[in-house]
Short mmCIF file of C-alpha atoms and ligand atoms in Angstrom, two decimals:
data_model
loop_
_atom_site.label_atom_id
_atom_site.label_comp_id
_atom_site.label_asym_id
_atom_site.label_seq_id
_atom_site.Cartn_x
_atom_site.Cartn_y
_atom_site.Cartn_z
CA MET S 169 119.49 87.65 69.04
CA ASN S 170 117.26 89.55 71.39
CA ASN S 171 113.86 88.53 72.49
CA ASN S 172 111.94 91.47 70.40
CA THR S 173 110.24 92.39 73.42
CA ILE S 174 110.10 95.82 75.09
CA ILE S 175 110.20 96.32 78.96
CA ILE S 176 108.59 99.12 80.54
CA LEU S 177 110.11 99.95 83.99
CA ASP S 178 107.34 101.16 86.00
CA PHE S 179 108.21 104.16 88.14
CA GLY S 180 104.66 104.60 89.52
CA SER S 181 103.29 106.88 86.60
CA GLN S 182 99.34 106.50 85.93
CA TYR S 183 100.25 105.95 82.43
CA THR S 184 102.61 103.17 82.80
CA GLN S 185 100.10 100.63 81.40
CA LEU S 186 99.32 102.83 78.66
CA ILE S 187 102.67 103.17 77.39
CA ALA S 188 102.85 99.05 77.33
CA ARG S 189 99.51 99.23 75.38
CA ARG S 190 100.79 101.63 72.76
CA ILE S 191 103.77 99.38 72.12
CA ARG S 192 101.49 96.60 71.57
CA GLU S 193 99.40 98.44 69.39
CA ILE S 194 102.28 99.33 67.20
CA GLY S 195 102.75 95.46 66.82
CA VAL S 196 105.58 94.75 69.40
CA PHE S 197 105.10 92.63 72.56
CA SER S 198 105.84 94.81 75.69
CA MET S 199 105.71 93.94 79.81
CA VAL S 200 105.76 96.01 82.62
CA LEU S 201 108.28 95.37 85.52
CA PRO S 202 108.85 97.34 88.61
CA CYS S 203 111.61 99.86 88.28
CA ASP S 204 113.76 98.05 91.03
CA VAL S 205 113.46 94.82 89.36
CA ASP S 206 116.48 92.27 89.68
CA ILE S 207 118.85 93.18 86.65
CA GLU S 208 119.35 89.49 86.10
CA LYS S 209 115.54 89.19 85.25
CA ILE S 210 116.06 91.83 82.55
CA HIS S 211 118.91 90.14 81.05
CA SER S 212 117.00 86.70 81.08
CA ILE S 213 114.16 88.32 79.08
CA ASN S 214 116.72 89.90 76.84
CA PRO S 215 114.60 92.93 75.61
CA SER S 216 115.01 94.83 72.44
CA GLY S 217 114.62 97.90 74.24
CA ILE S 218 113.75 99.44 77.69
CA ILE S 219 111.42 102.45 78.30
CA LEU S 220 111.58 104.23 81.83
CA SER S 221 107.97 105.31 82.70
CA GLY S 222 107.15 108.69 84.30
CA GLY S 223 106.34 108.68 88.07
CA PRO S 224 105.18 111.07 91.04
CA GLU S 225 108.56 111.31 92.65
CA THR S 226 111.39 113.88 92.22
CA VAL S 227 114.84 112.98 91.67
CA THR S 228 115.88 116.02 93.62
CA LYS S 229 115.19 114.19 97.06
CA ALA S 230 117.04 111.56 98.28
CA ASN S 231 116.17 107.90 97.97
CA THR S 232 114.09 108.15 95.16
CA PRO S 233 113.70 105.20 92.65
CA LYS S 234 116.36 104.54 90.38
CA ILE S 235 117.35 102.06 87.95
CA ASP S 236 120.20 99.69 88.19
CA LYS S 237 123.28 101.58 86.79
CA SER S 238 124.47 98.67 85.25
CA LEU S 239 121.83 98.97 82.65
CA PHE S 240 123.90 101.83 81.06
CA ASP S 241 126.59 99.16 80.31
CA SER S 242 124.18 96.91 78.65
CA ASN S 243 123.91 98.09 74.89
CA ILE S 244 120.23 97.97 75.63
CA PRO S 245 118.41 101.06 74.00
CA LEU S 246 116.71 103.30 76.59
CA LEU S 247 113.82 105.60 76.36
CA GLY S 248 113.11 107.61 79.50
CA ILE S 249 109.97 109.56 79.61
CA CYS S 250 109.18 112.59 82.16
CA TYR S 251 110.75 111.20 85.35
CA GLY S 252 112.51 108.30 83.50
CA MET S 253 114.15 111.07 81.65
CA GLN S 254 114.95 112.84 84.66
CA THR S 255 116.41 109.84 86.56
CA MET S 256 118.46 109.03 83.53
CA ALA S 257 119.80 112.47 83.29
CA GLN S 258 120.74 112.44 87.08
CA GLU S 259 122.51 109.00 86.95
CA LEU S 260 124.61 110.00 84.07
CA ASP S 261 125.64 113.07 85.77
CA GLY S 262 123.26 115.75 84.28
CA VAL S 263 121.62 117.99 86.41
CA VAL S 264 117.75 117.95 87.21
CA VAL S 265 116.19 120.96 88.94
CA SER S 266 112.78 121.32 90.65
CA SER S 267 110.84 124.21 88.97
CA ASP S 268 108.75 126.50 90.43
CA LYS S 269 106.70 126.51 87.17
CA ARG S 270 104.53 123.28 87.10
CA GLU S 271 103.77 122.56 83.32
CA PHE S 272 100.49 120.62 82.92
CA GLY S 273 98.52 120.03 79.63
CA HIS S 274 99.33 120.78 76.21
CA ALA S 275 102.62 122.45 75.05
CA ASN S 276 104.27 123.11 71.78
CA ILE S 277 107.72 121.77 71.24
CA LYS S 278 110.34 122.58 68.76
CA MET S 279 112.84 120.34 67.44
CA ALA S 280 116.18 121.32 68.47
CA GLU S 281 118.45 118.61 66.37
CA VAL S 282 117.55 115.91 63.97
CA SER S 283 116.58 112.75 65.88
CA ILE S 284 115.62 109.26 64.72
CA LEU S 285 112.84 109.52 67.29
CA PHE S 286 111.14 112.35 65.20
CA GLU S 287 111.62 110.65 61.81
CA GLY S 288 108.60 111.18 59.71
CA VAL S 289 106.75 113.27 62.24
CA ASN S 290 104.99 116.07 60.36
CA LEU S 291 105.36 119.43 62.43
CA THR S 292 102.66 122.14 62.09
CA GLU S 293 104.59 125.42 61.86
CA ASP S 294 107.70 123.83 63.01
CA SER S 295 106.22 122.54 66.07
CA LEU S 296 104.34 119.54 67.72
CA ASP S 297 101.41 119.62 69.99
CA VAL S 298 102.39 117.46 72.94
CA TRP S 299 101.02 116.61 76.71
CA MET S 300 103.27 117.73 79.70
CA SER S 301 102.95 116.73 83.36
CA HIS S 302 105.87 117.81 85.18
CA GLY S 303 107.49 119.96 87.92
CA ASP S 304 111.13 118.93 87.45
CA LYS S 305 113.14 119.34 84.70
CA VAL S 306 116.55 118.48 83.08
CA ASP S 307 118.78 121.70 83.38
CA GLN S 308 122.11 120.49 82.12
CA LEU S 309 122.48 117.81 79.97
CA PRO S 310 124.71 114.46 80.78
CA ARG S 311 128.24 114.18 78.89
CA ASN S 312 127.70 113.32 75.27
CA PHE S 313 123.97 114.09 75.13
CA SER S 314 122.32 116.78 72.99
CA THR S 315 119.01 118.43 73.10
CA ILE S 316 116.51 117.33 70.58
CA ALA S 317 113.25 119.23 71.48
CA GLN S 318 112.71 122.58 73.30
CA SER S 319 109.27 124.07 74.60
CA ASN S 320 109.04 127.48 76.25
CA ASN S 321 109.13 126.33 79.76
CA CYS S 322 111.40 123.69 79.28
CA PRO S 323 114.46 124.07 77.11
CA ILE S 324 115.58 120.46 77.51
CA ALA S 325 112.37 118.78 76.63
CA GLY S 326 114.00 115.77 74.70
CA PHE S 327 117.80 114.61 74.69
CA GLN S 328 119.57 111.70 73.06
CA ASN S 329 123.00 110.15 73.04
CA GLU S 330 122.48 108.84 69.70
CA GLU S 331 125.61 106.38 69.80
CA LYS S 332 124.41 104.60 72.69
CA SER S 333 120.95 104.83 71.64
CA TRP S 334 119.73 106.61 74.67
CA PHE S 335 116.69 108.92 74.61
CA GLY S 336 114.71 111.17 76.98
CA LEU S 337 111.47 112.74 76.60
CA GLN S 338 109.88 115.32 78.97
CA PHE S 339 106.45 115.07 77.50
CA HIS S 340 104.26 111.78 77.26
CA PRO S 341 104.19 110.28 73.59
CA GLU S 342 101.86 107.50 74.95
CA VAL S 343 99.08 109.73 75.51
CA THR S 344 96.64 110.50 72.74
CA HIS S 345 96.89 114.34 73.47
CA THR S 346 100.64 114.20 72.20
CA ASN S 347 99.89 114.61 68.40
CA GLN S 348 101.95 111.59 66.62
CA GLY S 349 103.00 110.25 69.92
CA SER S 350 102.50 106.64 68.52
CA LYS S 351 104.97 107.77 65.42
CA ILE S 352 107.55 108.59 68.03
CA LEU S 353 107.23 105.33 69.93
CA SER S 354 107.14 103.26 66.61
CA ASN S 355 110.49 105.12 65.73
CA PHE S 356 111.96 103.89 69.29
CA VAL S 357 110.64 100.37 68.55
CA TYR S 358 111.40 100.02 64.87
CA SER S 359 114.17 102.18 64.11
CA VAL S 360 116.27 102.25 67.25
CA CYS S 361 115.32 98.82 68.70
CA LYS S 362 115.00 97.11 65.41
CA CYS S 363 112.00 95.19 66.60
CA LYS S 364 109.93 93.20 64.17
CA LYS S 365 106.25 93.00 64.13
CA ASN S 366 105.21 90.20 66.54
CA TRP S 367 101.87 91.13 68.28
CA GLU S 368 99.02 91.01 65.92
CA THR S 369 95.74 89.37 66.67
CA SER S 370 96.28 86.37 64.43
CA ASP S 371 99.76 85.53 65.81
CA ILE S 372 98.39 85.97 69.61
CA ILE S 373 95.67 83.47 69.00
CA GLN S 374 97.80 81.04 67.20
CA SER S 375 100.22 81.27 69.96
CA MET S 376 97.84 80.95 72.78
CA VAL S 377 96.16 77.99 70.93
CA SER S 378 99.22 76.02 70.77
CA SER S 379 100.36 76.85 74.45
CA VAL S 380 97.14 75.87 75.94
CA LYS S 381 97.23 72.58 73.66
CA ASP S 382 100.54 71.92 74.97
CA GLN S 383 99.55 72.87 78.68
CA VAL S 384 96.54 70.62 78.98
CA GLY S 385 96.98 68.06 76.25
CA ASN S 386 93.90 65.79 76.38
CA ASP S 387 92.73 66.46 79.82
CA LYS S 388 89.65 68.12 80.87
CA VAL S 389 89.27 71.69 81.69
CA LEU S 390 86.78 73.28 83.94
CA LEU S 391 85.90 77.04 83.63
CA GLY S 392 83.65 78.96 85.74
CA LEU S 393 81.64 81.29 83.25
CA SER S 394 79.91 84.39 83.96
CA GLY S 395 78.97 85.65 80.68
CA GLY S 396 81.43 88.60 81.17
CA VAL S 397 83.95 89.56 78.52
CA ASP S 398 86.90 87.95 80.04
CA SER S 399 85.47 84.41 80.96
CA SER S 400 83.71 84.53 77.70
CA VAL S 401 86.49 84.79 75.54
CA VAL S 402 88.60 82.21 77.60
CA ALA S 403 85.59 79.99 76.74
CA MET S 404 85.77 80.86 72.94
CA LEU S 405 89.49 80.22 73.14
CA LEU S 406 89.44 76.68 75.02
CA ASP S 407 86.48 75.68 72.77
CA LYS S 408 88.60 76.23 69.61
CA CYS S 409 91.73 74.32 71.45
CA ILE S 410 90.06 71.30 73.07
CA LYS S 411 86.21 71.18 72.32
CA GLU S 412 84.39 68.89 74.36
CA ASN S 413 87.13 68.61 76.91
CA LEU S 414 85.93 72.16 78.05
CA ILE S 415 83.29 71.99 80.73
CA CYS S 416 81.62 75.41 81.73
CA ILE S 417 79.76 75.89 84.76
CA PHE S 418 77.67 78.94 84.98
CA VAL S 419 76.53 79.72 88.78
CA ASP S 420 73.26 81.65 89.32
CA HIS S 421 73.59 83.20 92.61
CA GLY S 422 70.19 84.80 92.13
CA LEU S 423 71.95 88.25 92.04
CA LEU S 424 72.05 88.49 88.21
CA ARG S 425 70.13 91.01 85.78
CA LEU S 426 66.81 90.16 84.53
CA ASN S 427 66.91 87.23 82.19
CA GLU S 428 70.55 87.02 82.40
CA VAL S 429 70.83 83.38 82.95
CA LYS S 430 68.45 82.55 80.12
CA GLU S 431 70.51 84.94 77.68
CA VAL S 432 73.97 83.61 78.84
CA MET S 433 72.92 79.82 78.71
CA THR S 434 71.35 79.85 75.19
CA THR S 435 74.12 82.17 73.85
CA PHE S 436 76.62 79.50 74.67
CA GLN S 437 74.67 76.59 73.86
CA ASP S 438 73.77 78.15 70.67
CA LEU S 439 77.67 78.27 70.08
CA GLY S 440 78.00 74.57 70.75
CA ILE S 441 79.71 75.17 73.96
CA ASN S 442 79.66 72.53 76.84
CA ILE S 443 77.75 74.83 79.48
CA GLU S 444 76.05 73.63 82.71
CA LEU S 445 73.88 75.72 85.00
CA SER S 446 74.20 75.57 88.50
CA GLU S 447 70.88 77.36 90.04
CA ALA S 448 71.98 78.18 93.70
CA SER S 449 69.94 81.54 94.52
CA ASP S 450 68.27 79.89 97.53
CA ILE S 451 71.59 79.10 99.16
CA PHE S 452 73.16 82.42 98.43
CA LEU S 453 69.98 84.11 99.68
CA SER S 454 69.70 82.52 103.07
CA ARG S 455 73.44 83.04 103.84
CA LEU S 456 73.00 86.61 103.08
CA LYS S 457 70.03 87.00 105.34
CA GLY S 458 70.25 89.97 108.00
CA VAL S 459 73.71 90.88 106.27
CA THR S 460 74.28 94.79 105.69
CA ASP S 461 77.87 95.24 105.68
CA PRO S 462 79.07 95.38 102.11
CA GLU S 463 82.40 93.73 102.68
CA LYS S 464 80.79 90.91 104.55
CA LYS S 465 78.35 90.59 101.72
CA ARG S 466 81.28 90.11 99.35
CA VAL S 467 82.91 87.47 101.55
CA ILE S 468 79.82 85.56 101.85
CA ILE S 469 79.10 85.80 98.14
CA GLY S 470 82.58 84.90 97.17
CA ASN S 471 82.82 81.97 99.67
CA THR S 472 79.60 80.75 98.60
CA PHE S 473 80.57 80.82 95.16
CA ILE S 474 83.44 78.50 95.74
CA ASP S 475 81.28 76.02 97.65
CA VAL S 476 78.77 75.65 94.97
CA PHE S 477 81.22 75.63 92.26
CA GLU S 478 83.54 72.91 94.00
CA LYS S 479 79.94 70.99 94.44
CA GLU S 480 79.27 71.10 90.84
CA ALA S 481 82.96 70.15 89.67
CA ASN S 482 82.91 67.31 91.84
CA LYS S 483 80.47 65.88 89.88
CA ILE S 484 82.36 65.92 86.82
CA LYS S 485 85.12 63.00 86.63
CA ASP S 486 88.52 63.54 85.66
CA VAL S 487 89.03 67.01 85.81
CA LYS S 488 92.55 68.30 85.97
CA TRP S 489 92.67 71.62 85.10
CA LEU S 490 90.76 75.02 86.38
CA ALA S 491 90.68 77.98 83.51
CA GLN S 492 90.57 81.56 84.70
CA GLY S 493 90.05 84.78 82.94
CA THR S 494 92.84 86.68 84.66
CA ILE S 495 94.22 89.27 82.60
CA TYR S 496 97.41 91.33 82.47
CA PRO S 497 96.32 94.39 84.65
CA ASP S 498 95.39 91.88 87.45
CA VAL S 499 98.96 90.39 87.52
CA ILE S 500 101.24 93.30 86.90
CA GLU S 501 103.87 93.70 89.61
CA SER S 502 103.67 97.47 90.38
CA SER S 503 106.50 99.26 92.08
CA SER S 504 103.85 101.06 94.27
CA ASP S 505 102.56 98.07 95.79
CA GLY S 506 105.78 97.43 98.02
CA ASP S 507 104.96 93.71 98.02
CA LYS S 508 106.65 92.53 94.73
CA SER S 509 104.67 89.52 94.52
CA SER S 510 101.84 89.22 91.93
CA VAL S 511 98.90 91.24 92.90
CA ILE S 512 95.60 89.60 91.98
CA LYS S 513 92.55 91.67 92.66
CA SER S 514 90.96 89.50 95.17
CA HIS S 515 87.39 90.16 94.27
CA HIS S 516 87.85 89.46 90.67
CA ASN S 517 88.69 85.73 91.14
CA VAL S 518 87.74 82.60 93.08
CA GLY S 519 90.76 82.77 95.26
CA GLY S 520 91.81 79.66 96.80
CA LEU S 521 89.74 77.28 94.51
CA PRO S 522 92.53 75.68 92.50
CA GLU S 523 94.40 74.50 95.68
CA ARG S 524 91.29 73.36 97.30
CA MET S 525 90.08 71.18 94.45
CA ASP S 526 93.64 70.27 93.78
CA LEU S 527 93.18 71.48 90.13
CA LYS S 528 96.04 73.05 87.96
CA LEU S 529 95.56 76.48 86.88
CA VAL S 530 95.40 77.56 83.17
CA GLU S 531 95.06 81.29 82.31
CA PRO S 532 95.27 81.77 78.61
CA ILE S 533 94.70 85.36 78.62
CA ARG S 534 96.92 86.43 81.42
CA ASP S 535 99.14 88.46 79.04
CA LEU S 536 96.37 90.76 77.65
CA PHE S 537 95.01 93.75 78.31
CA LYS S 538 91.17 94.31 78.16
CA ASP S 539 91.21 96.00 74.73
CA GLU S 540 93.29 92.95 73.42
CA VAL S 541 90.97 90.68 74.99
CA LYS S 542 88.13 92.22 73.20
CA LYS S 543 89.88 92.22 69.90
CA ILE S 544 90.68 88.59 70.28
CA GLY S 545 87.26 87.89 71.21
CA LYS S 546 85.92 89.43 68.00
CA GLU S 547 88.29 87.38 65.89
CA LEU S 548 87.10 84.33 67.68
CA ASP S 549 83.57 85.24 66.73
CA THR S 550 82.41 85.94 70.30
CA PRO S 551 79.01 87.54 69.92
CA GLU S 552 79.14 91.15 69.92
CA HIS S 553 76.51 91.70 72.71
CA ILE S 554 79.05 89.84 74.98
CA LEU S 555 81.91 91.79 73.90
CA LYS S 556 80.20 95.16 74.52
CA ARG S 557 78.61 94.23 77.66
CA HIS S 558 79.45 96.63 80.57
CA PRO S 559 81.52 94.99 83.35
CA PHE S 560 79.31 93.43 85.95
CA PRO S 561 80.78 92.75 89.43
CA GLY S 562 81.15 89.35 90.74
CA PRO S 563 78.81 89.90 93.75
CA GLY S 564 76.40 91.27 91.29
CA LEU S 565 73.26 93.12 92.53
CA GLY S 566 74.27 92.17 95.99
CA ILE S 567 76.44 95.10 96.14
CA ARG S 568 73.97 97.33 94.44
CA ILE S 569 71.14 96.74 97.11
CA MET S 570 72.23 98.97 99.89
CA GLY S 571 71.62 97.10 103.35
CA GLU S 572 70.08 93.70 103.47
CA VAL S 573 69.54 91.80 100.15
CA THR S 574 66.07 90.39 99.88
CA LYS S 575 64.08 88.55 97.17
CA ASP S 576 61.83 91.59 96.85
CA ARG S 577 64.46 93.96 96.74
CA ILE S 578 66.33 91.96 93.92
CA ASN S 579 62.98 91.91 91.95
CA VAL S 580 62.61 95.73 91.91
CA LEU S 581 66.18 96.25 91.20
CA GLN S 582 66.11 93.85 88.15
CA LYS S 583 62.94 95.60 86.52
CA ALA S 584 64.30 98.96 87.07
CA ASP S 585 67.73 98.17 85.78
CA LYS S 586 66.33 96.44 82.62
CA ILE S 587 64.14 99.60 82.09
CA PHE S 588 67.33 101.83 82.26
CA ILE S 589 69.58 99.53 80.12
CA ASP S 590 66.92 99.06 77.43
CA GLU S 591 66.30 102.74 77.11
CA LEU S 592 70.12 103.44 76.97
CA LYS S 593 70.48 100.93 74.11
CA GLU S 594 67.37 102.26 72.36
CA ALA S 595 68.81 105.84 72.63
CA ASN S 596 72.16 104.49 71.24
CA LEU S 597 73.82 105.61 74.47
CA TYR S 598 74.83 102.25 76.01
CA ASP S 599 78.10 101.72 73.95
CA SER S 600 79.36 105.32 74.70
CA LEU S 601 79.15 104.58 78.36
CA SER S 602 81.64 102.28 80.44
CA GLN S 603 79.19 101.29 83.13
CA ALA S 604 75.54 101.95 83.89
CA PHE S 605 73.43 100.41 86.56
CA VAL S 606 70.51 101.04 89.07
CA VAL S 607 71.05 101.16 92.72
CA TYR S 608 68.53 100.35 95.46
CA LEU S 609 68.43 102.66 98.48
CA PRO S 610 67.78 101.52 101.77
CA VAL S 611 65.32 104.49 102.16
CA LYS S 612 61.64 105.04 101.81
CA SER S 613 60.18 108.41 100.45
CA VAL S 614 56.88 109.54 100.15
CA GLY S 615 54.98 110.04 96.78
CA VAL S 616 51.85 110.65 95.28
CA VAL S 617 49.96 108.48 92.81
CA GLY S 618 46.45 109.89 91.74
CA ASP S 619 45.09 110.89 94.97
CA GLU S 620 46.87 108.57 96.97
CA ARG S 621 50.04 109.11 99.13
CA ARG S 622 52.49 106.25 99.19
CA TYR S 623 55.66 105.47 100.96
CA ALA S 624 57.90 103.80 98.76
CA ASP S 625 61.29 102.88 97.53
CA VAL S 626 64.03 105.03 95.95
CA LEU S 627 66.32 104.17 93.11
CA ALA S 628 69.54 105.85 91.83
CA LEU S 629 70.79 105.88 88.21
CA ARG S 630 74.55 105.40 87.87
CA ALA S 631 76.31 106.06 84.63
CA VAL S 632 80.00 106.42 84.18
CA GLU S 633 82.56 107.17 81.50
CA THR S 634 86.27 105.85 82.32
CA VAL S 635 89.16 104.45 80.56
CA ASP S 636 90.55 102.35 83.37
CA PHE S 637 87.97 102.08 85.89
CA MET S 638 90.52 103.82 88.50
CA THR S 639 89.18 106.88 88.00
CA ALA S 640 85.59 107.98 86.17
CA THR S 641 83.52 110.75 85.43
CA TRP S 642 79.55 110.71 85.76
CA ALA S 643 77.73 110.84 82.32
CA HIS S 644 76.12 114.07 81.55
CA LEU S 645 73.13 111.98 79.99
CA PRO S 646 70.46 114.18 78.44
CA TYR S 647 67.87 115.64 80.97
CA ASP S 648 65.16 114.23 78.64
CA PHE S 649 66.58 110.80 78.80
CA ILE S 650 66.84 110.69 82.50
CA GLY S 651 63.28 111.97 82.65
CA LYS S 652 61.95 109.31 80.51
CA VAL S 653 63.82 106.73 82.44
CA SER S 654 62.51 107.95 85.93
CA ASN S 655 59.06 108.18 84.25
CA ARG S 656 58.97 104.40 83.05
CA ILE S 657 60.38 103.24 86.41
CA VAL S 658 58.02 104.96 88.58
CA ASN S 659 54.84 104.17 86.49
CA GLU S 660 56.03 100.53 85.90
CA ILE S 661 57.11 99.46 89.20
CA SER S 662 54.49 100.25 91.74
CA THR S 663 56.73 99.99 94.93
CA VAL S 664 59.03 102.90 93.64
CA SER S 665 58.37 106.38 94.44
CA ARG S 666 61.30 108.35 93.50
CA VAL S 667 64.48 108.15 91.33
CA VAL S 668 67.78 110.06 91.51
CA TYR S 669 70.89 110.64 89.34
CA ASP S 670 74.07 110.19 90.85
CA CYS S 671 76.37 113.04 89.59
CA THR S 672 79.63 112.02 91.44
CA GLY S 673 82.95 111.21 89.83
CA LYS S 674 85.47 108.53 91.24
CA PRO S 675 87.14 109.96 93.20
CA PRO S 676 85.70 111.02 95.45
CA ALA S 677 83.08 108.08 95.01
CA THR S 678 83.56 104.71 93.83
CA ILE S 679 81.52 103.50 90.92
CA GLU S 680 79.52 100.86 92.85
CA TRP S 681 77.61 102.11 95.64
CA GLU S 682 79.09 99.65 98.02
P1 LIG E 271 84.55 100.86 92.03
O1 LIG E 271 83.12 100.61 92.79
O2 LIG E 271 85.71 100.13 93.02
O3 LIG E 271 84.54 99.82 90.87
O4 LIG E 271 84.84 102.22 91.63
C1 LIG E 271 85.55 99.51 89.98
C2 LIG E 271 85.18 98.59 89.11
O5 LIG E 271 85.23 97.31 89.67
C3 LIG E 271 84.03 96.71 89.63
N1 LIG E 271 83.84 96.08 91.02
C4 LIG E 271 83.83 94.82 91.37
N2 LIG E 271 84.10 93.81 90.50
N3 LIG E 271 83.66 92.26 92.47
C5 LIG E 271 83.91 92.55 90.98
O6 LIG E 271 83.94 91.59 90.15
C6 LIG E 271 83.46 93.38 93.19
O7 LIG E 271 83.49 93.14 94.50
C7 LIG E 271 83.72 94.77 92.73
N4 LIG E 271 83.54 95.83 93.42
C8 LIG E 271 83.53 96.86 92.23
C9 LIG E 271 82.82 97.90 89.43
O8 LIG E 271 81.70 97.35 88.88
C10 LIG E 271 83.74 98.48 88.23
O9 LIG E 271 83.77 98.01 87.17
#
């Protein structure tokens, strides 16, 4: 019996995590491993099927990434997507050529032969709208393969060796632009790999609850709660598992948004969750005095957070565990990282804390993607305003105030940010954005109020739309709306003379200004 899991071998495609998410949405657990992972690891997982992702390389050059050839002797069903298909073809003695015509975007494919992958897929005028992104293509089939799909530019847009359960697709079934891509993946997962549904919200919660209970037993667990989605869902989950043995600490570093401390405290107190406030803004501000370099600010805020948290934690007796809201994208081993150890984004957690405090780590949502965390959060009755909250960086307003962080600047920024966010909510725009905030600029600008000239602060509004925060587009907010926000800010905050709107995408800019 295999393990009812699909492994995605990552050849470096920007869509790799998307494949994993799609498989889970279909209802089956999937995990991402680097393409050159030790074959023993694959066998120890005993997957029901393997998907080879796309990737930026070309198999027509020497030394490009390959899978372990012994996988072809393992009886595990394989589906290669784009580069994954090409590397499969090459390993099995087919021919892949570099094409001078790159095909990027929508394409129409026609079915060339009946395939289990296309069962139940409805064709419009005999063809399917798919998403292509490739330069190379398979030019000659490997032995015992047949063509199952064709496009104008790509005569072998899909192939199969039905007997072995090996398939390849030149297009990307995982992106939503591919019509019925989910159906194709679902055919692979259920009809080819014979998986059973094992990944639905209620099952996930049940299994997380029982594994947390097994792990921590009757011990006390400490959680740094920020009010963000991840730590809040961890709090809701742990509350369900261990009730009063969960102790949450909310550190107020003075760089939070207006009224945020009160809102977070009352939200969790009302839910009956054990939460303690550590009011530490003075120490953060004093350590940030005179500091203008963004990375130095991050390090100071991170280290101070650890100091404060440790001091608070030491007041609580008999704690054995520290809970963290680490999620799957933080820990995926990526083939493009070079270093194959788990990569944890340093600025997203309190690195080093568990060792320093001699606590064991419990990370209940470590296997979940962000959208899964939200679904589970909903099922656990996490308040909607928390689940829908835009992400807020750990260093808070500290990296939204360009230059030195001072109390006055924090006050100005907090007020302006509240105006912007309130107006977005009022205009029903907040939920359609991924992140929106105001930035304090370290320049003064001349303005006139009545008959008086004033030399005052400049603020920038930033609003972006993004799926994964790796790339983002600036939001095309209505001019009238921007005008209204600008008016309110300059009228209501006397030290501000000018408001500008940031119309830069990522890349070339980042989302935050520092
Ligand atoms: P950038 O600015 O890198 O932001 O395009 C991508 C996402 O990461 C968040 N971000 C941070 N989060 N600590 C955090 O916890 C940080 O130092 C930090 N810097 C950026 C940012 O808000 C966005 O969601």
